mmCIF file of C-alpha atoms and ligand atoms in Angstrom:
data_model
loop_
_atom_site.group_PDB
_atom_site.id
_atom_site.type_symbol
_atom_site.label_atom_id
_atom_site.label_comp_id
_atom_site.label_asym_id
_atom_site.label_seq_id
_atom_site.Cartn_x
_atom_site.Cartn_y
_atom_site.Cartn_z
ATOM 1 C CA UNK U 1 7.936 6.763 18.822
ATOM 2 C CA UNK U 2 6.227 3.364 18.745
ATOM 3 C CA UNK U 3 3.194 3.323 20.985
ATOM 4 C CA UNK U 4 2.648 7.097 20.934
ATOM 5 C CA UNK U 5 -0.884 7.689 19.581
ATOM 6 C CA UNK U 6 -0.884 9.008 16.024
ATOM 7 C CA UNK U 7 -2.440 12.335 17.022
ATOM 8 C CA UNK U 8 0.009 12.980 19.834
ATOM 9 C CA UNK U 9 3.342 12.815 18.082
ATOM 10 C CA UNK U 10 5.902 15.533 17.558
ATOM 11 C CA UNK U 11 6.671 17.074 14.211
ATOM 12 C CA UNK U 12 5.170 18.956 11.292
ATOM 13 C CA UNK U 13 2.416 18.040 8.882
ATOM 14 C CA UNK U 14 1.916 19.714 5.519
ATOM 15 C CA UNK U 15 -1.755 20.742 5.514
ATOM 16 C CA UNK U 16 -3.358 22.555 2.543
ATOM 17 C CA UNK U 17 -0.123 24.270 1.626
ATOM 18 C CA UNK U 18 1.088 25.148 5.140
ATOM 19 C CA UNK U 19 3.461 23.349 7.463
ATOM 20 C CA UNK U 20 1.501 22.996 10.736
ATOM 21 C CA UNK U 21 2.527 21.547 14.130
ATOM 22 C CA UNK U 22 1.549 17.852 14.311
ATOM 23 C CA UNK U 23 -1.208 18.312 16.922
ATOM 24 C CA UNK U 24 -2.881 21.110 14.952
ATOM 25 C CA UNK U 25 -3.504 19.028 11.801
ATOM 26 C CA UNK U 26 -7.210 18.513 12.565
ATOM 27 C CA UNK U 27 -10.498 18.200 10.681
ATOM 28 C CA UNK U 28 -14.108 18.721 11.791
ATOM 29 C CA UNK U 29 -16.296 15.710 12.728
ATOM 30 C CA UNK U 30 -18.779 16.700 9.979
ATOM 31 C CA UNK U 31 -16.274 16.068 7.202
ATOM 32 C CA UNK U 32 -17.584 14.458 4.009
ATOM 33 C CA UNK U 33 -14.516 12.233 3.724
ATOM 34 C CA UNK U 34 -15.156 10.768 7.160
ATOM 35 C CA UNK U 35 -18.865 10.039 6.643
ATOM 36 C CA UNK U 36 -18.932 9.022 2.980
ATOM 37 C CA UNK U 37 -15.336 7.843 2.372
ATOM 38 C CA UNK U 38 -14.643 10.581 -0.196
ATOM 39 C CA UNK U 39 -10.993 10.139 0.648
ATOM 40 C CA UNK U 40 -7.915 8.820 -1.151
ATOM 41 C CA UNK U 41 -4.404 8.340 0.125
ATOM 42 C CA UNK U 42 -0.910 7.111 -0.618
ATOM 43 C CA UNK U 43 1.617 5.079 1.316
ATOM 44 C CA UNK U 44 5.177 5.753 0.280
ATOM 45 C CA UNK U 45 8.586 5.267 1.827
ATOM 46 C CA UNK U 46 11.722 7.367 1.914
ATOM 47 C CA UNK U 47 15.051 5.563 1.890
ATOM 48 C CA UNK U 48 18.262 7.525 2.422
ATOM 49 C CA UNK U 49 16.314 10.791 2.243
ATOM 50 C CA UNK U 50 14.472 10.112 -1.031
ATOM 51 C CA UNK U 51 10.937 8.859 -1.514
ATOM 52 C CA UNK U 52 11.105 5.719 -3.660
ATOM 53 C CA UNK U 53 9.101 6.173 -6.884
ATOM 54 C CA UNK U 54 7.681 9.483 -5.611
ATOM 55 C CA UNK U 55 6.219 10.573 -8.953
ATOM 56 C CA UNK U 56 4.439 7.224 -9.405
ATOM 57 C CA UNK U 57 2.845 7.614 -5.970
ATOM 58 C CA UNK U 58 1.896 11.241 -6.633
ATOM 59 C CA UNK U 59 0.365 10.329 -9.993
ATOM 60 C CA UNK U 60 -1.608 7.504 -8.388
ATOM 61 C CA UNK U 61 -2.871 9.901 -5.690
ATOM 62 C CA UNK U 62 -4.084 12.387 -8.306
ATOM 63 C CA UNK U 63 -5.618 9.574 -10.346
ATOM 64 C CA UNK U 64 -7.339 8.078 -7.276
ATOM 65 C CA UNK U 65 -8.919 11.506 -6.665
ATOM 66 C CA UNK U 66 -10.094 11.705 -10.294
ATOM 67 C CA UNK U 67 -11.603 8.233 -9.964
ATOM 68 C CA UNK U 68 -13.597 9.507 -6.975
ATOM 69 C CA UNK U 69 -14.678 12.503 -9.098
ATOM 70 C CA UNK U 70 -12.479 15.106 -7.415
ATOM 71 C CA UNK U 71 -9.434 17.101 -8.384
ATOM 72 C CA UNK U 72 -6.668 17.559 -5.845
ATOM 73 C CA UNK U 73 -5.921 21.303 -6.024
ATOM 74 C CA UNK U 74 -2.139 20.873 -6.409
ATOM 75 C CA UNK U 75 -0.008 19.809 -9.353
ATOM 76 C CA UNK U 76 2.199 16.708 -9.281
ATOM 77 C CA UNK U 77 5.271 18.971 -9.029
ATOM 78 C CA UNK U 78 3.763 20.805 -6.057
ATOM 79 C CA UNK U 79 2.863 17.548 -4.304
ATOM 80 C CA UNK U 80 6.336 16.074 -4.881
ATOM 81 C CA UNK U 81 7.902 19.250 -3.499
ATOM 82 C CA UNK U 82 5.587 19.195 -0.464
ATOM 83 C CA UNK U 83 6.652 15.584 0.221
ATOM 84 C CA UNK U 84 10.317 16.610 0.137
ATOM 85 C CA UNK U 85 9.589 19.528 2.481
ATOM 86 C CA UNK U 86 7.879 17.186 4.957
ATOM 87 C CA UNK U 87 10.979 14.982 5.109
ATOM 88 C CA UNK U 88 13.301 17.970 5.509
ATOM 89 C CA UNK U 89 11.176 19.792 8.107
ATOM 90 C CA UNK U 90 10.933 16.622 10.240
ATOM 91 C CA UNK U 91 14.597 15.630 9.750
ATOM 92 C CA UNK U 92 13.522 12.248 8.399
ATOM 93 C CA UNK U 93 15.747 10.076 6.230
ATOM 94 C CA UNK U 94 14.204 6.589 6.345
ATOM 95 C CA UNK U 95 10.488 7.031 6.859
ATOM 96 C CA UNK U 96 6.973 6.132 5.847
ATOM 97 C CA UNK U 97 4.900 8.935 4.319
ATOM 98 C CA UNK U 98 1.137 9.336 4.084
ATOM 99 C CA UNK U 99 -0.400 11.900 1.711
ATOM 100 C CA UNK U 100 -4.197 11.995 2.119
ATOM 101 C CA UNK U 101 -6.846 13.954 0.184
ATOM 102 C CA UNK U 102 -10.492 14.275 1.184
ATOM 103 C CA UNK U 103 -13.665 16.261 0.704
ATOM 104 C CA UNK U 104 -14.244 18.808 3.456
ATOM 105 C CA UNK U 105 -17.123 19.929 5.653
ATOM 106 C CA UNK U 106 -19.021 22.523 3.571
ATOM 107 C CA UNK U 107 -22.039 20.211 3.210
ATOM 108 C CA UNK U 108 -22.916 16.853 4.718
ATOM 109 C CA UNK U 109 -25.066 14.575 2.635
ATOM 110 C CA UNK U 110 -24.303 12.111 -0.136
ATOM 111 C CA UNK U 111 -23.504 14.603 -2.934
ATOM 112 C CA UNK U 112 -19.923 15.786 -2.648
ATOM 113 C CA UNK U 113 -19.243 18.212 -5.460
ATOM 114 C CA UNK U 114 -19.750 21.338 -3.325
ATOM 115 C CA UNK U 115 -17.158 20.219 -0.817
ATOM 116 C CA UNK U 116 -13.633 21.564 -1.005
ATOM 117 C CA UNK U 117 -10.842 19.053 -1.566
ATOM 118 C CA UNK U 118 -8.038 19.100 1.016
ATOM 119 C CA UNK U 119 -4.582 17.558 1.022
ATOM 120 C CA UNK U 120 -2.334 16.731 3.953
ATOM 121 C CA UNK U 121 1.030 14.947 4.064
ATOM 122 C CA UNK U 122 2.484 13.364 7.198
ATOM 123 C CA UNK U 123 5.603 11.269 7.665
ATOM 124 C CA UNK U 124 7.020 9.197 10.488
ATOM 125 C CA UNK U 125 9.515 6.453 11.187
ATOM 126 C CA UNK U 126 7.923 3.045 10.508
ATOM 127 C CA UNK U 127 10.678 0.441 10.267
ATOM 128 C CA UNK U 128 8.863 -2.628 8.981
ATOM 129 C CA UNK U 129 5.221 -3.545 8.667
ATOM 130 C CA UNK U 130 6.024 -7.058 9.833
ATOM 131 C CA UNK U 131 8.677 -7.664 12.498
ATOM 132 C CA UNK U 132 12.093 -8.777 11.217
ATOM 133 C CA UNK U 133 11.642 -12.084 13.023
ATOM 134 C CA UNK U 134 8.309 -12.659 11.307
ATOM 135 C CA UNK U 135 9.830 -11.674 7.983
ATOM 136 C CA UNK U 136 12.730 -14.147 8.029
ATOM 137 C CA UNK U 137 10.585 -17.106 9.037
ATOM 138 C CA UNK U 138 7.894 -16.080 6.615
ATOM 139 C CA UNK U 139 4.608 -14.720 7.888
ATOM 140 C CA UNK U 140 1.471 -16.804 8.354
ATOM 141 C CA UNK U 141 -1.710 -15.839 6.522
ATOM 142 C CA UNK U 142 -5.252 -17.134 6.703
ATOM 143 C CA UNK U 143 -7.990 -16.886 4.109
ATOM 144 C CA UNK U 144 -10.236 -13.908 4.561
ATOM 145 C CA UNK U 145 -13.990 -14.435 4.575
ATOM 146 C CA UNK U 146 -14.304 -11.209 2.526
ATOM 147 C CA UNK U 147 -13.904 -11.134 -1.255
ATOM 148 C CA UNK U 148 -12.436 -8.357 -3.419
ATOM 149 C CA UNK U 149 -15.513 -7.015 -5.228
ATOM 150 C CA UNK U 150 -16.094 -6.797 -8.967
ATOM 151 C CA UNK U 151 -14.814 -3.626 -10.735
ATOM 152 C CA UNK U 152 -18.463 -2.839 -11.485
ATOM 153 C CA UNK U 153 -19.102 -2.609 -7.740
ATOM 154 C CA UNK U 154 -16.255 -0.375 -6.529
ATOM 155 C CA UNK U 155 -13.669 1.962 -8.103
ATOM 156 C CA UNK U 156 -10.997 -0.721 -7.636
ATOM 157 C CA UNK U 157 -8.102 1.134 -9.290
ATOM 158 C CA UNK U 158 -8.214 3.946 -6.705
ATOM 159 C CA UNK U 159 -6.325 3.793 -3.447
ATOM 160 C CA UNK U 160 -9.453 4.955 -1.687
ATOM 161 C CA UNK U 161 -10.307 4.832 2.016
ATOM 162 C CA UNK U 162 -13.657 3.088 1.467
ATOM 163 C CA UNK U 163 -12.022 0.066 -0.119
ATOM 164 C CA UNK U 164 -10.167 -0.662 3.132
ATOM 165 C CA UNK U 165 -13.289 -1.497 5.146
ATOM 166 C CA UNK U 166 -13.008 -5.212 4.295
ATOM 167 C CA UNK U 167 -9.211 -5.075 4.641
ATOM 168 C CA UNK U 168 -9.449 -3.899 8.255
ATOM 169 C CA UNK U 169 -12.100 -6.537 9.020
ATOM 170 C CA UNK U 170 -9.949 -9.266 7.432
ATOM 171 C CA UNK U 171 -6.689 -8.217 9.057
ATOM 172 C CA UNK U 172 -8.214 -7.828 12.529
ATOM 173 C CA UNK U 173 -9.879 -11.270 12.241
ATOM 174 C CA UNK U 174 -6.596 -12.857 11.075
ATOM 175 C CA UNK U 175 -4.613 -11.268 13.892
ATOM 176 C CA UNK U 176 -7.207 -12.337 16.460
ATOM 177 C CA UNK U 177 -6.666 -15.900 15.169
ATOM 178 C CA UNK U 178 -2.867 -15.628 15.572
ATOM 179 C CA UNK U 179 -2.013 -14.913 11.910
ATOM 180 C CA UNK U 180 -0.055 -11.932 10.623
ATOM 181 C CA UNK U 181 -2.429 -11.089 7.783
ATOM 182 C CA UNK U 182 -5.252 -12.398 5.602
ATOM 183 C CA UNK U 183 -5.266 -13.408 1.929
ATOM 184 C CA UNK U 184 -8.391 -12.441 0.030
ATOM 185 C CA UNK U 185 -10.036 -14.159 -2.912
ATOM 186 C CA UNK U 186 -11.875 -12.080 -5.495
ATOM 187 C CA UNK U 187 -15.568 -12.119 -6.411
ATOM 188 C CA UNK U 188 -14.901 -14.997 -8.856
ATOM 189 C CA UNK U 189 -13.019 -17.087 -6.301
ATOM 190 C CA UNK U 190 -9.513 -16.407 -7.662
ATOM 191 C CA UNK U 191 -6.624 -15.483 -5.356
ATOM 192 C CA UNK U 192 -6.479 -11.664 -5.155
ATOM 193 C CA UNK U 193 -4.229 -9.999 -2.575
ATOM 194 C CA UNK U 194 -3.503 -9.514 1.108
ATOM 195 C CA UNK U 195 -5.109 -6.653 3.070
ATOM 196 C CA UNK U 196 -2.417 -4.128 2.133
ATOM 197 C CA UNK U 197 -0.067 -5.965 -0.198
ATOM 198 C CA UNK U 198 0.041 -7.978 -3.437
ATOM 199 C CA UNK U 199 0.949 -11.676 -3.536
ATOM 200 C CA UNK U 200 3.393 -13.793 -5.579
ATOM 201 C CA UNK U 201 3.997 -17.561 -5.812
ATOM 202 C CA UNK U 202 7.192 -19.301 -6.926
ATOM 203 C CA UNK U 203 7.768 -22.656 -8.620
ATOM 204 C CA UNK U 204 11.323 -23.218 -9.854
ATOM 205 C CA UNK U 205 12.236 -20.312 -12.119
ATOM 206 C CA UNK U 206 8.610 -19.268 -12.624
ATOM 207 C CA UNK U 207 6.886 -16.606 -10.556
ATOM 208 C CA UNK U 208 3.091 -16.475 -10.742
ATOM 209 C CA UNK U 209 1.023 -13.535 -9.544
ATOM 210 C CA UNK U 210 -2.695 -12.729 -9.859
ATOM 211 C CA UNK U 211 -3.772 -10.405 -12.698
ATOM 212 C CA UNK U 212 -4.673 -7.077 -11.027
ATOM 213 C CA UNK U 213 -8.081 -6.699 -12.665
ATOM 214 C CA UNK U 214 -10.069 -6.009 -9.478
ATOM 215 C CA UNK U 215 -7.440 -4.813 -6.994
ATOM 216 C CA UNK U 216 -4.529 -2.405 -6.794
ATOM 217 C CA UNK U 217 -1.651 -3.013 -9.210
ATOM 218 C CA UNK U 218 0.862 -2.051 -6.528
ATOM 219 C CA UNK U 219 3.911 0.029 -7.313
ATOM 220 C CA UNK U 220 6.005 -2.486 -5.349
ATOM 221 C CA UNK U 221 4.347 -5.295 -7.329
ATOM 222 C CA UNK U 222 5.463 -3.668 -10.578
ATOM 223 C CA UNK U 223 8.964 -3.149 -9.159
ATOM 224 C CA UNK U 224 9.148 -6.793 -8.022
ATOM 225 C CA UNK U 225 8.063 -8.029 -11.465
ATOM 226 C CA UNK U 226 10.877 -6.008 -13.076
ATOM 227 C CA UNK U 227 13.430 -7.272 -10.562
ATOM 228 C CA UNK U 228 12.271 -10.880 -10.957
ATOM 229 C CA UNK U 229 12.728 -10.655 -14.745
ATOM 230 C CA UNK U 230 16.169 -9.051 -14.334
ATOM 231 C CA UNK U 231 17.100 -11.958 -12.069
ATOM 232 C CA UNK U 232 16.150 -14.570 -14.660
ATOM 233 C CA UNK U 233 12.658 -15.490 -13.480
ATOM 234 C CA UNK U 234 9.758 -15.936 -15.860
ATOM 235 C CA UNK U 235 6.855 -13.873 -14.492
ATOM 236 C CA UNK U 236 3.344 -15.102 -15.260
ATOM 237 C CA UNK U 237 0.345 -12.876 -14.471
ATOM 238 C CA UNK U 238 -2.815 -14.948 -14.510
ATOM 239 C CA UNK U 239 -5.901 -15.979 -12.569
ATOM 240 C CA UNK U 240 -4.847 -18.358 -9.793
ATOM 241 C CA UNK U 241 -7.252 -20.721 -8.051
ATOM 242 C CA UNK U 242 -6.770 -21.247 -4.304
ATOM 243 C CA UNK U 243 -6.276 -25.015 -4.679
ATOM 244 C CA UNK U 244 -3.271 -24.363 -6.948
ATOM 245 C CA UNK U 245 -1.310 -23.060 -3.956
ATOM 246 C CA UNK U 246 -0.235 -26.647 -3.166
ATOM 247 C CA UNK U 247 1.973 -26.577 -6.317
ATOM 248 C CA UNK U 248 4.149 -23.642 -5.246
ATOM 249 C CA UNK U 249 7.365 -23.701 -3.175
ATOM 250 C CA UNK U 250 7.671 -20.068 -2.160
ATOM 251 C CA UNK U 251 5.248 -17.228 -1.578
ATOM 252 C CA UNK U 252 5.784 -13.561 -0.802
ATOM 253 C CA UNK U 253 3.903 -10.293 -0.425
ATOM 254 C CA UNK U 254 4.841 -6.921 -1.895
ATOM 255 C CA UNK U 255 3.787 -3.461 -0.775
ATOM 256 C CA UNK U 256 5.248 -0.138 0.230
ATOM 257 C CA UNK U 257 4.731 -0.902 3.917
ATOM 258 C CA UNK U 258 5.314 -4.680 3.673
ATOM 259 C CA UNK U 259 8.224 -4.230 1.220
ATOM 260 C CA UNK U 260 9.005 -7.809 0.156
ATOM 261 C CA UNK U 261 7.810 -10.196 2.861
ATOM 262 C CA UNK U 262 8.122 -13.999 2.580
ATOM 263 C CA UNK U 263 5.065 -16.082 3.502
ATOM 264 C CA UNK U 264 5.339 -19.505 5.182
ATOM 265 C CA UNK U 265 1.660 -20.395 5.324
ATOM 266 C CA UNK U 266 -1.719 -19.579 3.825
ATOM 267 C CA UNK U 267 -4.201 -21.518 5.985
ATOM 268 C CA UNK U 268 -3.817 -25.171 4.807
ATOM 269 C CA UNK U 269 -0.884 -24.472 2.424
ATOM 270 C CA UNK U 270 2.760 -24.156 3.500
ATOM 271 C CA UNK U 271 5.776 -22.559 1.811
ATOM 272 C CA UNK U 272 9.463 -22.352 2.565
ATOM 273 C CA UNK U 273 11.107 -18.973 1.955
ATOM 274 C CA UNK U 274 14.222 -19.777 -0.118
ATOM 275 C CA UNK U 275 16.264 -18.542 -3.072
ATOM 276 C CA UNK U 276 13.621 -16.457 -4.848
ATOM 277 C CA UNK U 277 12.639 -14.621 -1.648
ATOM 278 C CA UNK U 278 16.267 -13.946 -0.688
ATOM 279 C CA UNK U 279 17.261 -12.865 -4.210
ATOM 280 C CA UNK U 280 14.334 -10.495 -4.556
ATOM 281 C CA UNK U 281 14.605 -9.047 -1.032
ATOM 282 C CA UNK U 282 18.243 -8.196 -1.800
ATOM 283 C CA UNK U 283 17.353 -6.802 -5.223
ATOM 284 C CA UNK U 284 14.562 -4.695 -3.706
ATOM 285 C CA UNK U 285 16.854 -3.318 -0.986
ATOM 286 C CA UNK U 286 19.336 -2.366 -3.711
ATOM 287 C CA UNK U 287 16.596 -0.788 -5.868
ATOM 288 C CA UNK U 288 15.218 1.462 -3.096
ATOM 289 C CA UNK U 289 18.641 2.698 -1.983
ATOM 290 C CA UNK U 290 19.365 6.069 -3.620
ATOM 291 C CA UNK U 291 22.383 6.013 -5.898
ATOM 292 C CA UNK U 292 24.731 8.738 -4.744
ATOM 293 C CA UNK U 293 26.640 10.252 -7.667
ATOM 294 C CA UNK U 294 30.296 10.042 -6.705
ATOM 295 C CA UNK U 295 31.888 13.476 -6.309
ATOM 296 C CA UNK U 296 34.402 14.181 -9.082
HETATM 297 N N1 LIG C 323 -3.060 -3.744 -2.217
HETATM 298 C C1 LIG C 323 -3.539 -2.987 -1.210
HETATM 299 C C2 LIG C 323 -4.946 -3.197 -0.752
HETATM 300 C C3 LIG C 323 -2.717 -2.030 -0.606
HETATM 301 O O1 LIG C 323 -3.168 -1.280 0.410
HETATM 302 C C4 LIG C 323 -1.386 -1.884 -1.046
HETATM 303 C C5 LIG C 323 -0.494 -0.870 -0.394
HETATM 304 N N2 LIG C 323 -0.632 0.393 -0.998
HETATM 305 C C6 LIG C 323 -0.935 -2.689 -2.094
HETATM 306 C C7 LIG C 323 -1.798 -3.613 -2.661
HETATM 307 C C8 LIG C 323 0.456 -2.546 -2.620
HETATM 308 O O2 LIG C 323 0.631 -1.308 -3.241
HETATM 309 P P1 LIG C 323 2.037 -0.570 -3.311
HETATM 310 O O3 LIG C 323 3.042 -1.575 -3.688
HETATM 311 O O4 LIG C 323 1.835 0.471 -4.341
HETATM 312 O O5 LIG C 323 2.295 -0.008 -1.946
#
């Protein structure tokens, strides 16, 4: 359904406990979440009919809400079950899924505590964030002019809509300049992350990745670290300065949407996707594929 506007697709969306036809999943223009970004969401993928690391995503969604001072009015079990129902109702097997929670339209000014919290879950087929061609060659990134802010400035552990303002600005600017994505530094000038994915650098059998102390510690990032260790790599989480990029041979991004995507360039620095990228892409593909218990 590529190219069909997001509000005009076919299917069912789980909306505050009900399965509603896609086009009916609407909110009012005077919604707190829209005006004041009191909104958190998840991005998760189903492979072979099962959402990979569903409970981790659900827990992060609930936690993101708590960080924004609201409680999603469903338990983790109920949210997991709703996610499964969305897949089943839409006959989806390999799909992207977007749970989103927001404050409603009871009142519209800065305070939010009198606004009801809503939850919706939609899912659709979204093959790869980057095209396969882009992926194999490695994607090209440019430095963003925006910096990931200090944890004292924003609730940086939440996957919250408001934190994506600078991501959209960075990604749109990068794409307008012919790049696939942007790499952001943090408020101290250390390498942070891409606009919707974490970043890793490879030198020999060492894999270096920025310490997630002011940006999302992605679920895919944590998976990739585990897989890298299982495959004999030494993983080093530390602060990385941009000028250090010249020392690394390979670079890749991790994220639910991006999966594991090799990078060939970050502005003035170049990389060649090689053994580490191939090994970890294969390991990731294996990890996300549900293990079917053989029938006795
Ligand atoms: N950073 C940002 C800004 C993101 O949007 C994402 C995607 N959720 C990630 C990192 C990676 O997170 P995950 O691996 O949990 O999808």
